[in-house]
Amino acid sequence: DAKTTQPPSMDCAEGRAANLPCNHSTISGNEYVYWYRQIHSQGPQYIIHGLKNNETNEMASLIITEDRKSSTLILPHATLRDTAVYYCIVRVANGNEKLTFGTGTRLTIIP
Amino acid sequence: NAGVTQTPKFRILKIGQSMTLQCAQDMNHNYMYWYRQDPGMGLKLIYYSVGAGITDKGEVPNGYNVSRSTTEDFPLRLELAAPSQTSVYFCASGKQGSSYEQYFGPGTRLTVT
């Protein structure tokens, strides 16, 4: 699976959009981009995933660049409950489905 | 659905003791995983299973064993516990496919002293 690079930490004001970047410059054509988050002391939670097109669900939006070498997770109106570690993961679909977690980005929402 | 359940929530072991961490899922997922998470670190895969009767090693399998006799259950066995196994253990499950998601349990916090 392709390696990912994320900033170790970010702050965002409550109510503003949080934009979390991820670099995956060695991504292959059949690899998906996944985002998970881990709120303190809990198990990770799936947020969103995509292959080429931008994706949106009730939690977030995922913007993938045209060359697929980077992506951005957007939380449109961040709340204090969004404070968590966010993991960007790249993996091949329909394999053994293993996920490789890095150290992620610690996002702190500031009141 | 209860999702992924893990027992116990907390456990303290003495060096050299053994124990089994239990994991069960009621979503009929074929894939199941065990991860460990050390303080301030990301999750590391210990073992995984793609179906009943099939298991394989992950990134950090030494000191652990698993079995998968049913689709629902995936216990993790620690033999001869060592302080290096002090960690939080998470079990997860998922269904194969391009829309793949992993669902995680609440974790077991293990201390070996």
mmCIF file of C-alpha atoms in Angstrom:
data_model
loop_
_atom_site.group_PDB
_atom_site.id
_atom_site.type_symbol
_atom_site.label_atom_id
_atom_site.label_comp_id
_atom_site.label_asym_id
_atom_site.label_seq_id
_atom_site.Cartn_x
_atom_site.Cartn_y
_atom_site.Cartn_z
ATOM 1 C CA ASP A 1 0.000 0.000 0.000
ATOM 2 C CA ALA A 2 1.144 3.568 -0.737
ATOM 3 C CA LYS A 3 2.681 5.566 2.080
ATOM 4 C CA THR A 4 0.919 8.698 3.308
ATOM 5 C CA THR A 5 2.221 11.904 4.894
ATOM 6 C CA GLN A 6 0.114 14.082 7.205
ATOM 7 C CA PRO A 7 0.949 17.059 9.432
ATOM 8 C CA PRO A 8 1.238 15.925 13.061
ATOM 9 C CA SER A 9 -1.186 18.520 14.416
ATOM 10 C CA MET A 10 -3.623 21.262 13.452
ATOM 11 C CA ASP A 11 -5.973 23.670 15.194
ATOM 12 C CA CYS A 12 -9.305 24.930 13.924
ATOM 13 C CA ALA A 13 -11.811 27.380 15.393
ATOM 14 C CA GLU A 14 -15.208 25.989 16.285
ATOM 15 C CA GLY A 15 -17.741 26.591 13.513
ATOM 16 C CA ARG A 16 -15.106 26.994 10.811
ATOM 17 C CA ALA A 17 -14.185 24.458 8.151
ATOM 18 C CA ALA A 18 -11.335 22.132 9.071
ATOM 19 C CA ASN A 19 -9.152 21.169 6.112
ATOM 20 C CA LEU A 20 -6.853 18.214 6.737
ATOM 21 C CA PRO A 21 -4.245 17.506 4.034
ATOM 22 C CA CYS A 22 -2.703 14.182 3.088
ATOM 23 C CA ASN A 23 0.093 13.470 0.657
ATOM 24 C CA HIS A 24 0.159 10.097 -1.115
ATOM 25 C CA SER A 25 2.463 10.746 -4.040
ATOM 26 C CA THR A 26 3.192 7.034 -4.707
ATOM 27 C CA ILE A 27 -0.463 6.004 -4.948
ATOM 28 C CA SER A 28 -1.299 3.392 -7.583
ATOM 29 C CA GLY A 29 -4.237 3.478 -9.942
ATOM 30 C CA ASN A 30 -6.202 0.820 -8.051
ATOM 31 C CA GLU A 31 -5.685 2.264 -4.577
ATOM 32 C CA TYR A 32 -8.414 4.049 -2.670
ATOM 33 C CA VAL A 33 -7.977 6.896 -0.185
ATOM 34 C CA TYR A 34 -9.665 6.283 3.165
ATOM 35 C CA TRP A 35 -10.078 8.565 6.160
ATOM 36 C CA TYR A 36 -10.665 7.390 9.720
ATOM 37 C CA ARG A 37 -10.655 9.292 12.970
ATOM 38 C CA GLN A 38 -10.007 8.277 16.560
ATOM 39 C CA ILE A 39 -11.561 10.208 19.384
ATOM 40 C CA HIS A 40 -9.622 9.888 22.619
ATOM 41 C CA SER A 41 -9.619 6.341 24.061
ATOM 42 C CA GLN A 42 -12.099 5.036 21.487
ATOM 43 C CA GLY A 43 -11.670 2.733 18.494
ATOM 44 C CA PRO A 44 -11.152 4.386 15.103
ATOM 45 C CA GLN A 45 -14.248 5.430 13.163
ATOM 46 C CA TYR A 46 -14.642 5.353 9.384
ATOM 47 C CA ILE A 47 -15.317 8.777 7.832
ATOM 48 C CA ILE A 48 -15.157 8.594 4.056
ATOM 49 C CA HIS A 49 -13.266 7.120 1.117
ATOM 50 C CA GLY A 50 -12.724 7.796 -2.586
ATOM 51 C CA LEU A 51 -10.874 6.676 -5.695
ATOM 52 C CA LYS A 52 -10.779 9.581 -8.167
ATOM 53 C CA ASN A 53 -13.841 11.738 -7.740
ATOM 54 C CA ASN A 54 -14.594 14.045 -4.870
ATOM 55 C CA GLU A 55 -16.921 12.507 -2.324
ATOM 56 C CA THR A 56 -19.298 13.904 0.283
ATOM 57 C CA ASN A 57 -21.306 12.283 3.048
ATOM 58 C CA GLU A 58 -23.014 13.456 6.221
ATOM 59 C CA MET A 59 -19.720 13.713 8.073
ATOM 60 C CA ALA A 60 -17.247 15.218 5.623
ATOM 61 C CA SER A 61 -16.071 15.905 2.091
ATOM 62 C CA LEU A 62 -13.046 14.363 0.409
ATOM 63 C CA ILE A 63 -11.220 16.290 -2.302
ATOM 64 C CA ILE A 64 -8.708 14.277 -4.350
ATOM 65 C CA THR A 65 -6.372 16.118 -6.732
ATOM 66 C CA GLU A 66 -6.522 15.249 -10.409
ATOM 67 C CA ASP A 67 -3.152 13.456 -10.298
ATOM 68 C CA ARG A 68 -4.346 11.651 -7.113
ATOM 69 C CA LYS A 69 -1.084 12.441 -5.326
ATOM 70 C CA SER A 70 -2.778 14.299 -2.502
ATOM 71 C CA SER A 71 -6.165 14.745 -0.886
ATOM 72 C CA THR A 72 -7.946 16.942 1.635
ATOM 73 C CA LEU A 73 -10.564 15.964 4.166
ATOM 74 C CA ILE A 74 -12.975 18.790 4.900
ATOM 75 C CA LEU A 75 -15.143 19.001 8.013
ATOM 76 C CA PRO A 76 -17.463 21.853 6.974
ATOM 77 C CA HIS A 77 -18.512 23.198 10.377
ATOM 78 C CA ALA A 78 -16.166 21.840 13.009
ATOM 79 C CA THR A 79 -17.482 21.250 16.513
ATOM 80 C CA LEU A 80 -15.670 20.429 19.737
ATOM 81 C CA ARG A 81 -16.655 16.775 19.228
ATOM 82 C CA ASP A 82 -14.506 16.715 16.081
ATOM 83 C CA THR A 83 -11.353 16.941 18.200
ATOM 84 C CA ALA A 84 -9.579 13.685 17.340
ATOM 85 C CA VAL A 85 -6.669 12.087 15.517
ATOM 86 C CA TYR A 86 -7.409 11.788 11.797
ATOM 87 C CA TYR A 87 -5.798 9.046 9.735
ATOM 88 C CA CYS A 88 -5.382 9.088 5.969
ATOM 89 C CA ILE A 89 -4.920 5.565 4.590
ATOM 90 C CA VAL A 90 -4.347 4.307 1.074
ATOM 91 C CA ARG A 91 -5.148 0.715 0.195
ATOM 92 C CA VAL A 92 -5.936 -1.598 -2.694
ATOM 93 C CA ALA A 93 -9.560 -2.672 -2.934
ATOM 94 C CA ASN A 94 -10.601 -6.326 -2.923
ATOM 95 C CA GLY A 95 -7.409 -7.642 -1.446
ATOM 96 C CA ASN A 96 -6.986 -8.799 2.161
ATOM 97 C CA GLU A 97 -8.417 -5.410 3.097
ATOM 98 C CA LYS A 98 -5.675 -4.594 5.575
ATOM 99 C CA LEU A 99 -5.382 -0.976 6.682
ATOM 100 C CA THR A 100 -2.023 0.509 7.636
ATOM 101 C CA PHE A 101 -2.400 3.305 10.167
ATOM 102 C CA GLY A 102 0.300 5.966 10.436
ATOM 103 C CA THR A 103 0.442 8.510 13.268
ATOM 104 C CA GLY A 104 -2.219 10.756 11.704
ATOM 105 C CA THR A 105 -3.053 14.426 12.350
ATOM 106 C CA ARG A 106 -4.178 15.503 15.797
ATOM 107 C CA LEU A 107 -6.952 18.032 15.153
ATOM 108 C CA THR A 108 -7.917 20.307 18.030
ATOM 109 C CA ILE A 109 -11.088 22.367 17.734
ATOM 110 C CA ILE A 110 -10.775 25.589 19.687
ATOM 111 C CA PRO A 111 -13.886 27.193 21.243
ATOM 112 C CA ASN B 1 -26.792 -4.973 16.142
ATOM 113 C CA ALA B 2 -24.205 -4.750 18.889
ATOM 114 C CA GLY B 3 -21.437 -4.299 16.296
ATOM 115 C CA VAL B 4 -17.979 -5.337 17.517
ATOM 116 C CA THR B 5 -17.726 -6.220 21.192
ATOM 117 C CA GLN B 6 -14.567 -6.812 23.216
ATOM 118 C CA THR B 7 -13.996 -8.221 26.675
ATOM 119 C CA PRO B 8 -12.545 -7.419 29.094
ATOM 120 C CA LYS B 9 -12.318 -3.608 29.033
ATOM 121 C CA PHE B 10 -9.339 -3.536 31.386
ATOM 122 C CA ARG B 11 -6.884 -6.137 32.645
ATOM 123 C CA ILE B 12 -3.682 -6.197 34.653
ATOM 124 C CA LEU B 13 -1.403 -9.192 34.129
ATOM 125 C CA LYS B 14 1.767 -10.254 35.865
ATOM 126 C CA ILE B 15 4.813 -11.058 33.746
ATOM 127 C CA GLY B 16 4.591 -14.620 32.455
ATOM 128 C CA GLN B 17 0.831 -14.962 32.830
ATOM 129 C CA SER B 18 -1.421 -15.771 29.881
ATOM 130 C CA MET B 19 -4.838 -14.542 28.869
ATOM 131 C CA THR B 20 -7.324 -14.434 26.004
ATOM 132 C CA LEU B 21 -8.869 -11.233 24.726
ATOM 133 C CA GLN B 22 -12.324 -11.877 23.351
ATOM 134 C CA CYS B 23 -13.781 -10.276 20.228
ATOM 135 C CA ALA B 24 -17.169 -10.895 18.632
ATOM 136 C CA GLN B 25 -19.123 -9.276 15.808
ATOM 137 C CA ASP B 26 -22.749 -9.749 14.766
ATOM 138 C CA MET B 27 -22.584 -8.148 11.316
ATOM 139 C CA ASN B 28 -21.682 -11.363 9.450
ATOM 140 C CA HIS B 29 -18.377 -9.837 8.335
ATOM 141 C CA ASN B 30 -15.851 -12.210 6.847
ATOM 142 C CA TYR B 31 -12.793 -10.094 7.710
ATOM 143 C CA MET B 32 -11.589 -9.588 11.278
ATOM 144 C CA TYR B 33 -8.465 -7.931 12.699
ATOM 145 C CA TRP B 34 -6.513 -7.383 15.873
ATOM 146 C CA TYR B 35 -4.530 -4.179 16.379
ATOM 147 C CA ARG B 36 -2.488 -2.807 19.227
ATOM 148 C CA GLN B 37 -1.947 0.849 19.982
ATOM 149 C CA ASP B 38 0.877 2.054 22.165
ATOM 150 C CA PRO B 39 0.664 5.520 23.771
ATOM 151 C CA GLY B 40 0.918 8.334 21.210
ATOM 152 C CA MET B 41 1.289 5.921 18.315
ATOM 153 C CA GLY B 42 -0.847 4.707 15.453
ATOM 154 C CA LEU B 43 -2.420 1.255 15.323
ATOM 155 C CA LYS B 44 -0.306 -1.739 14.389
ATOM 156 C CA LEU B 45 -1.831 -4.898 12.939
ATOM 157 C CA ILE B 46 -1.164 -8.060 14.965
ATOM 158 C CA TYR B 47 -3.194 -10.738 13.141
ATOM 159 C CA TYR B 48 -6.070 -10.853 10.731
ATOM 160 C CA SER B 49 -8.540 -13.360 9.326
ATOM 161 C CA VAL B 50 -10.339 -13.415 5.983
ATOM 162 C CA GLY B 51 -12.822 -16.067 7.088
ATOM 163 C CA ALA B 52 -13.467 -18.911 9.506
ATOM 164 C CA GLY B 53 -10.474 -21.234 9.675
ATOM 165 C CA ILE B 54 -8.105 -18.759 7.974
ATOM 166 C CA THR B 55 -5.692 -16.493 9.840
ATOM 167 C CA ASP B 56 -2.523 -14.652 8.907
ATOM 168 C CA LYS B 57 0.175 -12.571 10.569
ATOM 169 C CA GLY B 58 0.202 -8.816 10.527
ATOM 170 C CA GLU B 59 3.005 -6.407 11.335
ATOM 171 C CA VAL B 60 3.631 -7.379 14.999
ATOM 172 C CA PRO B 61 2.513 -11.006 15.611
ATOM 173 C CA ASN B 62 5.248 -12.153 18.027
ATOM 174 C CA GLY B 63 3.911 -13.155 21.440
ATOM 175 C CA TYR B 64 0.335 -13.613 20.224
ATOM 176 C CA ASN B 65 -1.849 -16.324 18.740
ATOM 177 C CA VAL B 66 -5.298 -16.289 17.179
ATOM 178 C CA SER B 67 -7.957 -18.695 16.024
ATOM 179 C CA ARG B 68 -11.121 -18.257 13.971
ATOM 180 C CA SER B 69 -13.444 -21.212 14.418
ATOM 181 C CA THR B 70 -16.605 -19.212 13.658
ATOM 182 C CA THR B 71 -17.452 -16.144 11.574
ATOM 183 C CA GLU B 72 -18.483 -14.240 14.700
ATOM 184 C CA ASP B 73 -15.532 -14.762 17.045
ATOM 185 C CA PHE B 74 -11.844 -13.927 16.799
ATOM 186 C CA PRO B 75 -10.034 -14.366 20.147
ATOM 187 C CA LEU B 76 -6.451 -13.167 20.696
ATOM 188 C CA ARG B 77 -4.256 -15.231 22.996
ATOM 189 C CA LEU B 78 -1.281 -13.791 24.868
ATOM 190 C CA GLU B 79 1.174 -16.397 26.103
ATOM 191 C CA LEU B 80 3.847 -15.497 28.664
ATOM 192 C CA ALA B 81 2.906 -11.830 28.967
ATOM 193 C CA ALA B 82 5.741 -9.287 28.868
ATOM 194 C CA PRO B 83 5.811 -5.557 29.802
ATOM 195 C CA SER B 84 6.249 -4.763 26.082
ATOM 196 C CA GLN B 85 2.702 -6.038 25.547
ATOM 197 C CA THR B 86 1.249 -3.260 27.679
ATOM 198 C CA SER B 87 -1.020 -1.539 25.193
ATOM 199 C CA VAL B 88 -4.599 -0.932 24.104
ATOM 200 C CA TYR B 89 -5.916 -3.713 21.899
ATOM 201 C CA PHE B 90 -8.584 -3.095 19.287
ATOM 202 C CA CYS B 91 -10.543 -5.678 17.365
ATOM 203 C CA ALA B 92 -12.169 -4.762 14.044
ATOM 204 C CA SER B 93 -14.282 -6.390 11.367
ATOM 205 C CA GLY B 94 -15.187 -5.630 7.780
ATOM 206 C CA LYS B 95 -16.824 -6.921 4.634
ATOM 207 C CA GLN B 96 -14.761 -7.366 1.486
ATOM 208 C CA GLY B 97 -15.430 -4.955 -1.372
ATOM 209 C CA SER B 98 -14.563 -1.599 -2.863
ATOM 210 C CA SER B 99 -16.744 0.183 -0.291
ATOM 211 C CA TYR B 100 -14.805 -1.469 2.465
ATOM 212 C CA GLU B 101 -15.045 -0.083 5.980
ATOM 213 C CA GLN B 102 -13.613 -1.460 9.180
ATOM 214 C CA TYR B 103 -15.740 -1.336 12.305
ATOM 215 C CA PHE B 104 -13.817 -1.173 15.547
ATOM 216 C CA GLY B 105 -14.590 -2.381 19.022
ATOM 217 C CA PRO B 106 -14.141 -0.226 22.146
ATOM 218 C CA GLY B 107 -10.736 -1.696 22.997
ATOM 219 C CA THR B 108 -9.107 -3.606 25.857
ATOM 220 C CA ARG B 109 -6.561 -1.753 27.957
ATOM 221 C CA LEU B 110 -3.900 -4.234 29.092
ATOM 222 C CA THR B 111 -1.129 -3.574 31.588
ATOM 223 C CA VAL B 112 1.640 -6.125 32.205
ATOM 224 C CA THR B 113 3.680 -5.574 35.371
#
